[in-house]
CSV table of C-alpha atoms in Angstrom, one decimal:
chain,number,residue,atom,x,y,z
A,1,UNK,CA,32.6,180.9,50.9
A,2,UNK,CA,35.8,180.1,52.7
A,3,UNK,CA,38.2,182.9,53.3
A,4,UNK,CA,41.4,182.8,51.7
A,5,UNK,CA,44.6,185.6,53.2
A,6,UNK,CA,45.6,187.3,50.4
A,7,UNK,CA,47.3,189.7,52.0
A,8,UNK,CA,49.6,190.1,49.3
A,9,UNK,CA,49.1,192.3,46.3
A,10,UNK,CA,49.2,189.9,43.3
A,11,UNK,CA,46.7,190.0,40.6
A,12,UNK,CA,46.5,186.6,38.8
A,13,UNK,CA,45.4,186.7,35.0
A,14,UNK,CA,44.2,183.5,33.9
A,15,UNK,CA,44.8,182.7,30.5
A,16,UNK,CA,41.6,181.0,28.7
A,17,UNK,CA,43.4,181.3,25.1
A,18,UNK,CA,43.1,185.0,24.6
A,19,UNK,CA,45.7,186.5,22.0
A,20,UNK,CA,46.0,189.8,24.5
A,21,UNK,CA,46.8,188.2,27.7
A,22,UNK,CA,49.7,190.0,28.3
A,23,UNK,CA,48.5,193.3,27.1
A,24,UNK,CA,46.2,193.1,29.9
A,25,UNK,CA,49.1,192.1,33.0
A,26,UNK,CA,50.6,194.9,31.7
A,27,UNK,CA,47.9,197.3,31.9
A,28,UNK,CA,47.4,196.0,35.3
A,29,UNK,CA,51.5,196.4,36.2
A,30,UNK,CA,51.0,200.0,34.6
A,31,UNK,CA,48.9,200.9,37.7
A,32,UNK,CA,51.5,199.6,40.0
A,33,UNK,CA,50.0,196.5,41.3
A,34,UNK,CA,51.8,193.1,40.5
A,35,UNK,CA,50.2,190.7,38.2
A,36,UNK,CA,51.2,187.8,37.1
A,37,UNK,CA,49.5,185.4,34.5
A,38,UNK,CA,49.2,181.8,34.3
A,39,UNK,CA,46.8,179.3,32.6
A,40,UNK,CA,43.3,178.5,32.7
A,41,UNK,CA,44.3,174.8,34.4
A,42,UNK,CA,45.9,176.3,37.2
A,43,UNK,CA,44.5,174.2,40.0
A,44,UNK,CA,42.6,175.5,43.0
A,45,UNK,CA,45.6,174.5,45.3
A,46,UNK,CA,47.9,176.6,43.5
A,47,UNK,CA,45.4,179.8,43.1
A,48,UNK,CA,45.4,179.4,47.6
A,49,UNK,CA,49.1,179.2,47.6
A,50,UNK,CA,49.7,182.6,45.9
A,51,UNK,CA,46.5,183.3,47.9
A,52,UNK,CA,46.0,186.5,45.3
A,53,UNK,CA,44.0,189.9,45.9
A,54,UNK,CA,42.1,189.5,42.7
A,55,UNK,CA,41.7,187.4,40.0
A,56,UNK,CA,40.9,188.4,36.5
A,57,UNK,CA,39.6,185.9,33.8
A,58,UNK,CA,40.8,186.7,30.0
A,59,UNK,CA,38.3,185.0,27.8
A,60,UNK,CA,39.7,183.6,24.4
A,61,UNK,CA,39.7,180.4,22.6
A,62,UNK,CA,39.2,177.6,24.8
A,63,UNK,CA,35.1,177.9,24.9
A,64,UNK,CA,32.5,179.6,27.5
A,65,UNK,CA,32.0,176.2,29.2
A,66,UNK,CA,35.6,175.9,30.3
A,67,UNK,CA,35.7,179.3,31.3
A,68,UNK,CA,32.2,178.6,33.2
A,69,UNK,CA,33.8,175.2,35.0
A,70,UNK,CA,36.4,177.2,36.4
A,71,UNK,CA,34.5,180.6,37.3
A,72,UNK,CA,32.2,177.9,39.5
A,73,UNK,CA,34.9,176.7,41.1
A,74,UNK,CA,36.2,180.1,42.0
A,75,UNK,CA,33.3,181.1,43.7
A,76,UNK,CA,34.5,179.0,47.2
A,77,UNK,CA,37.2,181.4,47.1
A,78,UNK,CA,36.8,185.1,48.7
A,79,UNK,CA,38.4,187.0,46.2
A,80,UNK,CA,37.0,189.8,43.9
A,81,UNK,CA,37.5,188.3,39.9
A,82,UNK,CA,36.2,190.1,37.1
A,83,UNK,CA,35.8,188.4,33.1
A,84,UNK,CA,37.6,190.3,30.7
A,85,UNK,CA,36.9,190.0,26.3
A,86,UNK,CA,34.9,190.7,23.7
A,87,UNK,CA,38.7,191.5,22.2
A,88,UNK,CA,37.9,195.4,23.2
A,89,UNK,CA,41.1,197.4,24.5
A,90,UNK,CA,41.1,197.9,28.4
A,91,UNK,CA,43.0,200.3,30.1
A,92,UNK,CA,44.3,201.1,33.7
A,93,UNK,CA,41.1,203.1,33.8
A,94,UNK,CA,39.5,200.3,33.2
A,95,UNK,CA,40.9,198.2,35.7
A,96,UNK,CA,41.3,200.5,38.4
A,97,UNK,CA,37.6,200.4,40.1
A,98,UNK,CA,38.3,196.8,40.3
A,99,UNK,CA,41.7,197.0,41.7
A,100,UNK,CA,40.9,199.5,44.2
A,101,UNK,CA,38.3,196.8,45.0
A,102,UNK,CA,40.6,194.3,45.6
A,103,UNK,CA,42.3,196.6,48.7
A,104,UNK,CA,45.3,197.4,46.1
A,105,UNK,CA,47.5,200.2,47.1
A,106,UNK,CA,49.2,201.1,43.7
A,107,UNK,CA,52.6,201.1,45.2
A,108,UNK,CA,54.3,198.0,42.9
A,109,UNK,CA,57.5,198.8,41.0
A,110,UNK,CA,60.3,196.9,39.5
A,111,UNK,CA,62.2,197.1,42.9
A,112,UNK,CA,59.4,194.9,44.1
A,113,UNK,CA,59.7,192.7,41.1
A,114,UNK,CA,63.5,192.3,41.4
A,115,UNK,CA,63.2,191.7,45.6
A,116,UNK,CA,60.3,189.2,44.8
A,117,UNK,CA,62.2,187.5,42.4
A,118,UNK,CA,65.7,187.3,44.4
A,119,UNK,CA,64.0,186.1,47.5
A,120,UNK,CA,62.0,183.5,44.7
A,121,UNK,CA,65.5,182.1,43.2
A,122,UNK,CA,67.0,181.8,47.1
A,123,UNK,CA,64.4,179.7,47.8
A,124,UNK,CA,64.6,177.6,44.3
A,125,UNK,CA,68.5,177.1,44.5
A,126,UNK,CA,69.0,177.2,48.0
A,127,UNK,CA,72.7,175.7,48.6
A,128,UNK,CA,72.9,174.6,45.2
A,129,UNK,CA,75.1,176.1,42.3
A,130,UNK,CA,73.5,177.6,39.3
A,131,UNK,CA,75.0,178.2,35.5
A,132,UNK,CA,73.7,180.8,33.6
A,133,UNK,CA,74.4,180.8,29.6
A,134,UNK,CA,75.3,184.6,29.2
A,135,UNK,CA,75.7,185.6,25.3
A,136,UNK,CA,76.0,189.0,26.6
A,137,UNK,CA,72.7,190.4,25.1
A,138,UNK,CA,69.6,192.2,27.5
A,139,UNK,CA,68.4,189.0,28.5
A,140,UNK,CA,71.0,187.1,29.5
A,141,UNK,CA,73.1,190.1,31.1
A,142,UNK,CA,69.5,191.2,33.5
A,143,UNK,CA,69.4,187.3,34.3
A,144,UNK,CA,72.8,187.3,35.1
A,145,UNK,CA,72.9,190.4,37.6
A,146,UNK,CA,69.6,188.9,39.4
A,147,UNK,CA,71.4,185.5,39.9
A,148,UNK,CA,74.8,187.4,41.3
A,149,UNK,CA,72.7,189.6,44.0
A,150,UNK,CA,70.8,186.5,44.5
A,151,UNK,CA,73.3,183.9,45.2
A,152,UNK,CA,76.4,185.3,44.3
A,153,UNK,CA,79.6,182.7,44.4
A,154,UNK,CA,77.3,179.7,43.7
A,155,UNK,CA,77.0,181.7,40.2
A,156,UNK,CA,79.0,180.3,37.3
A,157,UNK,CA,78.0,182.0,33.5
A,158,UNK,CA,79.4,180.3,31.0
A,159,UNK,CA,79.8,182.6,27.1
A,160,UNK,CA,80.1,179.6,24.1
A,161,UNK,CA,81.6,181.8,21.5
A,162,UNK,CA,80.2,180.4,18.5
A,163,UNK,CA,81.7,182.2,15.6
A,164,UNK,CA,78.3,184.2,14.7
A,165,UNK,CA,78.3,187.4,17.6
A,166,UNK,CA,78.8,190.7,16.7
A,167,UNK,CA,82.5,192.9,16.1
A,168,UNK,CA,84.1,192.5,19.3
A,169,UNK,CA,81.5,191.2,21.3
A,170,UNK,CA,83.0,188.7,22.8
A,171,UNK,CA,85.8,191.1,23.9
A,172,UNK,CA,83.2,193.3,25.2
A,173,UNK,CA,81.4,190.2,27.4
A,174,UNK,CA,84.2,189.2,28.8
A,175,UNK,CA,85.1,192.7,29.9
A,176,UNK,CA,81.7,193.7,31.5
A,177,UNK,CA,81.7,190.3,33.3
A,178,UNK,CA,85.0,190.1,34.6
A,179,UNK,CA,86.0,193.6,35.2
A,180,UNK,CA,82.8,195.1,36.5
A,181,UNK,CA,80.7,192.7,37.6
A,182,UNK,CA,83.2,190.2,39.0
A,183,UNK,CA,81.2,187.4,37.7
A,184,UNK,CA,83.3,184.1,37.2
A,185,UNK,CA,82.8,183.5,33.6
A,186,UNK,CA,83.9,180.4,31.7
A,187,UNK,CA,84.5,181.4,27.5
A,188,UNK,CA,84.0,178.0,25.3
A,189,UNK,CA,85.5,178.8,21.8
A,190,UNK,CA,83.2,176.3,19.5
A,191,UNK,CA,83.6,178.8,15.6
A,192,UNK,CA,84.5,175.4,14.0
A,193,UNK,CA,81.8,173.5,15.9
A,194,UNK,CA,78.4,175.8,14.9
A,195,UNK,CA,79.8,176.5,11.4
A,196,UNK,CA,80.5,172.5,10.8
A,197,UNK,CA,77.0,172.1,11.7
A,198,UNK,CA,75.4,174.8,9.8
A,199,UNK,CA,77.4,174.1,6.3
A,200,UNK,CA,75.0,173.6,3.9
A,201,UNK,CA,72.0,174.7,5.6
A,202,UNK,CA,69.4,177.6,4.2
A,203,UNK,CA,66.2,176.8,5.9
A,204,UNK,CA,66.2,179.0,8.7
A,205,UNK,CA,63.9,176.7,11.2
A,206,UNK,CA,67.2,174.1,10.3
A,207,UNK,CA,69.7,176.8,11.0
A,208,UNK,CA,67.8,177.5,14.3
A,209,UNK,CA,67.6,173.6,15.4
A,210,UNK,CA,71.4,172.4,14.7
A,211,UNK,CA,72.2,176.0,16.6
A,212,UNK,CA,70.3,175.2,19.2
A,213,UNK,CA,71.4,171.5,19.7
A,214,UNK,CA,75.5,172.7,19.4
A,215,UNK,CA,74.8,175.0,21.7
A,216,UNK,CA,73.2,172.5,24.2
A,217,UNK,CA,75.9,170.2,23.5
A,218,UNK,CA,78.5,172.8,23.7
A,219,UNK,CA,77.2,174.2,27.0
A,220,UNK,CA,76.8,170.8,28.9
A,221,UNK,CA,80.5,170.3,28.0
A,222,UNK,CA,81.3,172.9,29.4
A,223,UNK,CA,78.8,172.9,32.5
A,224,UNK,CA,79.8,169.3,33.1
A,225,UNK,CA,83.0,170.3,35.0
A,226,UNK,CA,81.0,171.9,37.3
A,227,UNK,CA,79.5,168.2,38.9
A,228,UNK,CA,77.8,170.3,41.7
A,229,UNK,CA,75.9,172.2,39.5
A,230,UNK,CA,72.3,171.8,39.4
A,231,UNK,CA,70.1,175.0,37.8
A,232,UNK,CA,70.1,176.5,34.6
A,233,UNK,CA,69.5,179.9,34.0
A,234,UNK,CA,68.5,181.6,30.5
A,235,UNK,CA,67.0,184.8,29.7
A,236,UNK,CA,63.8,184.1,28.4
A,237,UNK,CA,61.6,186.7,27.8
A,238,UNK,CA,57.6,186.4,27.2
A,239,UNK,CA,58.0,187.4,23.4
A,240,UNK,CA,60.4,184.4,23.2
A,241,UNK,CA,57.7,181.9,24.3
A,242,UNK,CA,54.9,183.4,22.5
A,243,UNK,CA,57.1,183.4,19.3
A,244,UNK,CA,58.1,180.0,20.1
A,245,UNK,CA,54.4,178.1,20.8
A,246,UNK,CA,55.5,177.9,24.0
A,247,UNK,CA,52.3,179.1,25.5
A,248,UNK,CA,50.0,176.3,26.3
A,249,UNK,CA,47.1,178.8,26.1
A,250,UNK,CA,48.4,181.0,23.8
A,251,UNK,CA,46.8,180.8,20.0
A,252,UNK,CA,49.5,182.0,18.2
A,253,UNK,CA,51.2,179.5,16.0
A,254,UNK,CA,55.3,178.8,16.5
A,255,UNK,CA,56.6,181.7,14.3
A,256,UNK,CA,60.3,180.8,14.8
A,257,UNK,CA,62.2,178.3,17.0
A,258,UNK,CA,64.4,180.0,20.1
A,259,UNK,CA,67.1,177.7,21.3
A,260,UNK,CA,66.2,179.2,25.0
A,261,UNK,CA,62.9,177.8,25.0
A,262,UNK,CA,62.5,174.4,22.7
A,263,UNK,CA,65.3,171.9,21.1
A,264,UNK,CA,66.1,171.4,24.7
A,265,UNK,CA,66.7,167.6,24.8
A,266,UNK,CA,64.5,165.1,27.0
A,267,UNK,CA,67.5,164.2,29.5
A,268,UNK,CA,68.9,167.6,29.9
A,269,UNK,CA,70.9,167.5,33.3
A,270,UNK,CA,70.2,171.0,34.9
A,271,UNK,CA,66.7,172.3,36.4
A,272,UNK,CA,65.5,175.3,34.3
A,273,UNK,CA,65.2,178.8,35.8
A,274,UNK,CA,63.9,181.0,33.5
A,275,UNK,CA,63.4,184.3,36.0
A,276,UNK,CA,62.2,186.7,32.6
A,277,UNK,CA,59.6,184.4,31.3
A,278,UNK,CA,56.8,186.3,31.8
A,279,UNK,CA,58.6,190.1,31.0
A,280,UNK,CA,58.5,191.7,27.9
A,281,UNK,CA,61.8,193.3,27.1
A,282,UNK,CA,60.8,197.5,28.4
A,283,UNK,CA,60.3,195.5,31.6
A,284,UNK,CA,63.3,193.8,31.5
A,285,UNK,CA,65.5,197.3,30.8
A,286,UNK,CA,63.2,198.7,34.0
A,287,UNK,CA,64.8,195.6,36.4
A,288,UNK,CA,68.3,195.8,34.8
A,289,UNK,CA,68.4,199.4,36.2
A,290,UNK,CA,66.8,198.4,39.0
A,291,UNK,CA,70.0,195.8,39.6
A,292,UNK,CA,72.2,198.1,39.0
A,293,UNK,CA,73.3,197.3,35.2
A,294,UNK,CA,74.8,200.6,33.3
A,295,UNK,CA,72.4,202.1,30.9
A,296,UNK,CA,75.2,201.1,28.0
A,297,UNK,CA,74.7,197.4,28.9
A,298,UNK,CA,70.8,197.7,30.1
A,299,UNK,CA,69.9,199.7,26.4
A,300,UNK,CA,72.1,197.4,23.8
A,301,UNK,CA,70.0,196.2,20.8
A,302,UNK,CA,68.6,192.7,21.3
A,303,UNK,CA,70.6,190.0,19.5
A,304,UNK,CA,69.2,186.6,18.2
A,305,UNK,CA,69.5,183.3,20.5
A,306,UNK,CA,71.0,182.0,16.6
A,307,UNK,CA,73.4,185.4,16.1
A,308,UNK,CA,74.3,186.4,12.6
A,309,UNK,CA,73.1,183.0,11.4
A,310,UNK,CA,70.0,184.4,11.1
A,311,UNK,CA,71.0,187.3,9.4
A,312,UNK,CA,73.3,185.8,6.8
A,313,UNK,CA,70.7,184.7,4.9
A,314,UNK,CA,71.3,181.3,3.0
A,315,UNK,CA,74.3,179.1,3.4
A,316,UNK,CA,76.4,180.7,6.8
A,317,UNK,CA,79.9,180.7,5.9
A,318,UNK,CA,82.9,182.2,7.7
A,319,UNK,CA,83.4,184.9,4.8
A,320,UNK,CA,80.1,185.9,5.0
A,321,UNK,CA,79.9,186.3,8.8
A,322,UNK,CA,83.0,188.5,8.6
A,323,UNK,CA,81.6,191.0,5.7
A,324,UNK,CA,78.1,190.7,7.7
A,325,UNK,CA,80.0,192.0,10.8
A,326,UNK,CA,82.2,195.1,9.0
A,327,UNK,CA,79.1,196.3,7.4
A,328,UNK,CA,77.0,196.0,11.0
A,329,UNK,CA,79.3,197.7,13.0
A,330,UNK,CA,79.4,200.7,10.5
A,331,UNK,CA,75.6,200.9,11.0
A,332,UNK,CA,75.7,200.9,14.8
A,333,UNK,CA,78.6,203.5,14.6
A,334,UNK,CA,76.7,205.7,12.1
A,335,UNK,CA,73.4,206.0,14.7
A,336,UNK,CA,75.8,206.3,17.6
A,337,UNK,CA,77.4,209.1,15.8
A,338,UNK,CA,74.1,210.7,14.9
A,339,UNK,CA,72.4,210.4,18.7
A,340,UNK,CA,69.9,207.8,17.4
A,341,UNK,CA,71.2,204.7,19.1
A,342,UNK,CA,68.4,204.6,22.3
A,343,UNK,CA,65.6,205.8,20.4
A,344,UNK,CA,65.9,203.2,17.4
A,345,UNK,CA,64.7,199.7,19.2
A,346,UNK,CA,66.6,197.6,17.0
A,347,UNK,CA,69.5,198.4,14.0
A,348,UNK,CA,71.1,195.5,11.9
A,349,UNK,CA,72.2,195.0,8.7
A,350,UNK,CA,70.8,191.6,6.5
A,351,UNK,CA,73.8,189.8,4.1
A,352,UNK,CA,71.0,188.8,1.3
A,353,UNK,CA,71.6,185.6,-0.5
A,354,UNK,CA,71.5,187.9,-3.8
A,355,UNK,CA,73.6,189.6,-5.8
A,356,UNK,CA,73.5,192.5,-8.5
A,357,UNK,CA,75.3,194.1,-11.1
A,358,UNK,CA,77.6,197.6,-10.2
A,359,UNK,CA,80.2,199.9,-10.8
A,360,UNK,CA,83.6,200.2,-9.2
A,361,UNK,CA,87.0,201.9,-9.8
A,362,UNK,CA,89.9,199.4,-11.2
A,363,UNK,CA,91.7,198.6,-7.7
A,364,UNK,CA,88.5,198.2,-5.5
A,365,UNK,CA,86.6,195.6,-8.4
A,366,UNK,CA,88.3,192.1,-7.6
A,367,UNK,CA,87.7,190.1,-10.6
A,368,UNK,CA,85.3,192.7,-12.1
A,369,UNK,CA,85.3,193.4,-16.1
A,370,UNK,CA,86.8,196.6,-16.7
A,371,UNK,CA,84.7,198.9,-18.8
A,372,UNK,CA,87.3,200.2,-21.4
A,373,UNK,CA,85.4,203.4,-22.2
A,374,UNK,CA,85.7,204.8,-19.0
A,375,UNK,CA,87.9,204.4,-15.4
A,376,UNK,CA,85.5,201.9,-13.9
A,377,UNK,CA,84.8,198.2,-14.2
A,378,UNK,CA,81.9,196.1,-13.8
A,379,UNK,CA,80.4,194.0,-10.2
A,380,UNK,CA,78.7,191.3,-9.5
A,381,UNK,CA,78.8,191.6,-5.9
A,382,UNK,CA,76.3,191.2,-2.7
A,383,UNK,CA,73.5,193.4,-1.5
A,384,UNK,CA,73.0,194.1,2.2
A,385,UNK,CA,69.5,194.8,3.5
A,386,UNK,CA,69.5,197.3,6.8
A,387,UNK,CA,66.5,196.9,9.4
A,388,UNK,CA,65.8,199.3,11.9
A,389,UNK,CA,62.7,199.2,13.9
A,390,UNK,CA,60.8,200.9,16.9
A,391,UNK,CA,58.6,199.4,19.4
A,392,UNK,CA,57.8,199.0,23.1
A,393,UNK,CA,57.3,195.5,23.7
A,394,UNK,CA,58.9,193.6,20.1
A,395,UNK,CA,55.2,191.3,20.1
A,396,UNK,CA,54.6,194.6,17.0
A,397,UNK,CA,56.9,197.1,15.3
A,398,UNK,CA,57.4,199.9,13.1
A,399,UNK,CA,60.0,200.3,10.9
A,400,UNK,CA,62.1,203.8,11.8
A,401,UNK,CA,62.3,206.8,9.6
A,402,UNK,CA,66.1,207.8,9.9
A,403,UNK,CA,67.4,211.0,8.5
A,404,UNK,CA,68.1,210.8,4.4
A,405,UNK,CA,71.8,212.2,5.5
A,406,UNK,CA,72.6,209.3,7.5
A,407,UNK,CA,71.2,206.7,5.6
A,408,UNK,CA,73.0,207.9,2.6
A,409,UNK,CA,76.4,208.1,5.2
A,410,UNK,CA,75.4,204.6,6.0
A,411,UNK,CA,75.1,203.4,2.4
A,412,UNK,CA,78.2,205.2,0.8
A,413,UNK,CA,80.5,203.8,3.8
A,414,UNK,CA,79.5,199.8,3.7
A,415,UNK,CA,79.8,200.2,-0.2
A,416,UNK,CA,83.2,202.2,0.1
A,417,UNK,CA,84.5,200.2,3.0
A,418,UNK,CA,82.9,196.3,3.1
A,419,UNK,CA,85.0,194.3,0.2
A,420,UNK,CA,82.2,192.6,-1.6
A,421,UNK,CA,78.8,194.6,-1.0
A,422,UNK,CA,78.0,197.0,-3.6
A,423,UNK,CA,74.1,197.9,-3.1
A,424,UNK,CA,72.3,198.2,0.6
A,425,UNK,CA,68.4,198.5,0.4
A,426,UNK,CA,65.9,200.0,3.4
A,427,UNK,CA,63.6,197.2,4.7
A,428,UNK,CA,60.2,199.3,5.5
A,429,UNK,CA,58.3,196.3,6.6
A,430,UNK,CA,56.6,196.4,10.3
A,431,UNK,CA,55.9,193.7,12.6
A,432,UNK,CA,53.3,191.8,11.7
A,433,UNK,CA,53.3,190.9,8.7
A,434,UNK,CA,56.7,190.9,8.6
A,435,UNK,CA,59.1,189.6,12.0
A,436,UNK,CA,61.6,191.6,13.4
A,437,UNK,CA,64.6,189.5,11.5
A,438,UNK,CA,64.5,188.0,8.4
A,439,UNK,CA,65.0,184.6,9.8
């Protein structure tokens, strides 16, 4: 055998079509030693250039032979490697005989993560200058911070407001980006673009494509009076790709389209850097911190690549968006009011492309039929559909068990308050079978 260095303390997880792949590098990451996974055609060349301490084999779909062809060719290397399947659970118990085996010390954290990558995208972008599309979500505020210790001035984000964020979020972006983080951000104001594009559209894989390729379009506008500018940055995150089919060895089907990771077009003009890819999003909080982010920023819910389109189910309209929004905020309010904001993963309220039959005083029921037998008039008005979910790495979820006091809060103000909503219904569906939003 020829001796390869590998004197640093990466474990690489090769991918040979197993559903759990990254149930098992996090396992590994759990018992503080990096690990990073990559696919079963990785060539021998590139194994010796991250010239790893250990190697583990994930055994899935892609056949015994394959997986024999490339343990045989691993043998020329000096490296301990173990074959994990059978699809039975491991744990860092599991693993940690091996590791120790491999000379790890246990000593990995985020802080290395976030050094490793910084010194990673210095290399990668050297003198060059970088964009990063910021929507002002998790992903694309961790990515963001990263870039700026990383590069700083050659840093340019660029927010497209397109009509479908959240009650005052663009006011809040621009805020934490230019106040506090001294980031020089560009705002493109596109409302008339994305809601052209999306009028008359209900399929939600539709809704997700034309999205995608306004934003594209809208961002290289943008991005194009920066002619030095060479890297794109997005915040990616491994459920994204999964999600998306974008894992060669993955076997999951595509589930839904993500406008960070396909519809990108064939001549796109800007490298990709995509420094989350391989993070699941309590990993992604964990280096936020690590950079320095507050916890307001690092802990906001995550927010669809597509925004409200996706939540407004049916035709998107501006009318729609703008009762979507009233009745969302008063949600988030309600479960910051109640101290349940951090420990709920995920709170947003569903505009249903349904309506129902209710009753309403005279001056609140716009075009209603007044009942003359008593002070109150018929609706036919919409129904709203509130989703709140917990989980620790979004790839599964639960749906949360909130108080009957605030839900009924919850309910009695969007009804009271949101012009044209008059019933709001509990969605107790967890992830799988159902996703995380509706579209």
């Amino acid at each position: 055998m020829t001796s390869q260095p590998h004197n640093n303390e990466t474990i690489l997880v090769l991918n040979f079509g197993a559903s759990y792949i990254q149930q098992v590098a996090r396992t590994i990451r759990e018992c503080h030693v990096h690990s990073r996974v990559v696919p079963h055609t990785i060539s021998m060349e590139e194994i010796k250039a991250v010239a790893p301490c250990g190697i583990v084999c994930v055994n899935g779909n892609k056949g015994f032979d394959i997986m024999e062809a490339k343990l045989s060719m691993l043998e020329e290397l000096d490296v301990p490697r173990i074959v994990v399947g059978g699809g039975s659970p491991w744990n860092a118990e599991d693993f940690r005989d091996f590791l120790e085996g491999c000379g790890c010390s246990f000593t990995w954290t985020m802080r290395d993560y976030a050094d490793m990558m910084i010194r990673s995208m210095r290399e990668r972008i050297g003198s060059g200058h970088v964009i990063c599309g910021l929507s002002g979500g998790v992903d694309s505020s961790v990515v963001a911070a990263l870039l700026s210790v990383a590069v700083g001035p050659q840093l340019t984000c660029i927010f497209v407001d397109s009509g479908l964020m959240r009650k005052g979020e663009m006011e809040s972006v621009e805020q934490e980006f230019t106040r506090h983080f001294k980031i020089d951000l560009h705002v493109v104001r596109e409302e008339k673009r994305f809601l052209g594009a999306l009028a008359g559209v209900i399929d939600p894989q539709e809704k997700r494509k034309r999205i995608g390729h306004e934003f594209i379009n809208a961002f290289s506008e943008a991005a194009a009076q920066f002619q030095n500018a060479k890297f794109l940055a997005q915040g990616t995150i491994y459920p994204d790709v999964l999600e998306s089919g974008g894992d060669a060895d993955a076997p999951a089907a595509t589930i839904k389209l993500h406008h960070n990771v396909g519809g990108l077009p064939d001549d796109l003009e800007f490298d990709l850097i995509e420094p989350l890819r391989d993070l699941f999003k309590d990993e992604v909080r964990q280096l936020g911190l690590e950079l320095g982010l507050p916890e307001s920023q690092v802990w906001r819910h995550p927010f669809p690549g597509p925004g409200l389109a996706v939540r407004c189910l049916g035709e998107v309209t501006r009318e729609k968006l703008d009762t979507l929004r009233e009745a969302d905020a008063i949600l988030i309010e309600e479960i910051r009011n109640a101290g349940l904001y951090r420990s709920i993963s995920q709170a947003f309220v569903v505009l249903l492309p349904v309506q129902s039959v209710g009753i309403g005083p005279p001056d609140f029921c716009a075009g209603g039929t007044t009942d003359n037998t008593s002070d109150s008039c018929r609706t036919y008005e919409n129904a709203v559909a509130i989703r709140c979910i917990n989980t620790t790495d979004f790839m599964t979820a639960d749906w949360s068990v909130l108080p009957d006091d605030l839900l009924r809060r919850v309910s009695t103000r969007i009804i009271n308050e949101v012009a044209g909503i008059n019933r709001v219904v509990y969605d107790i569906s967890a992830k799988p079978p159902a996703t995380i939003e509706w579209e």
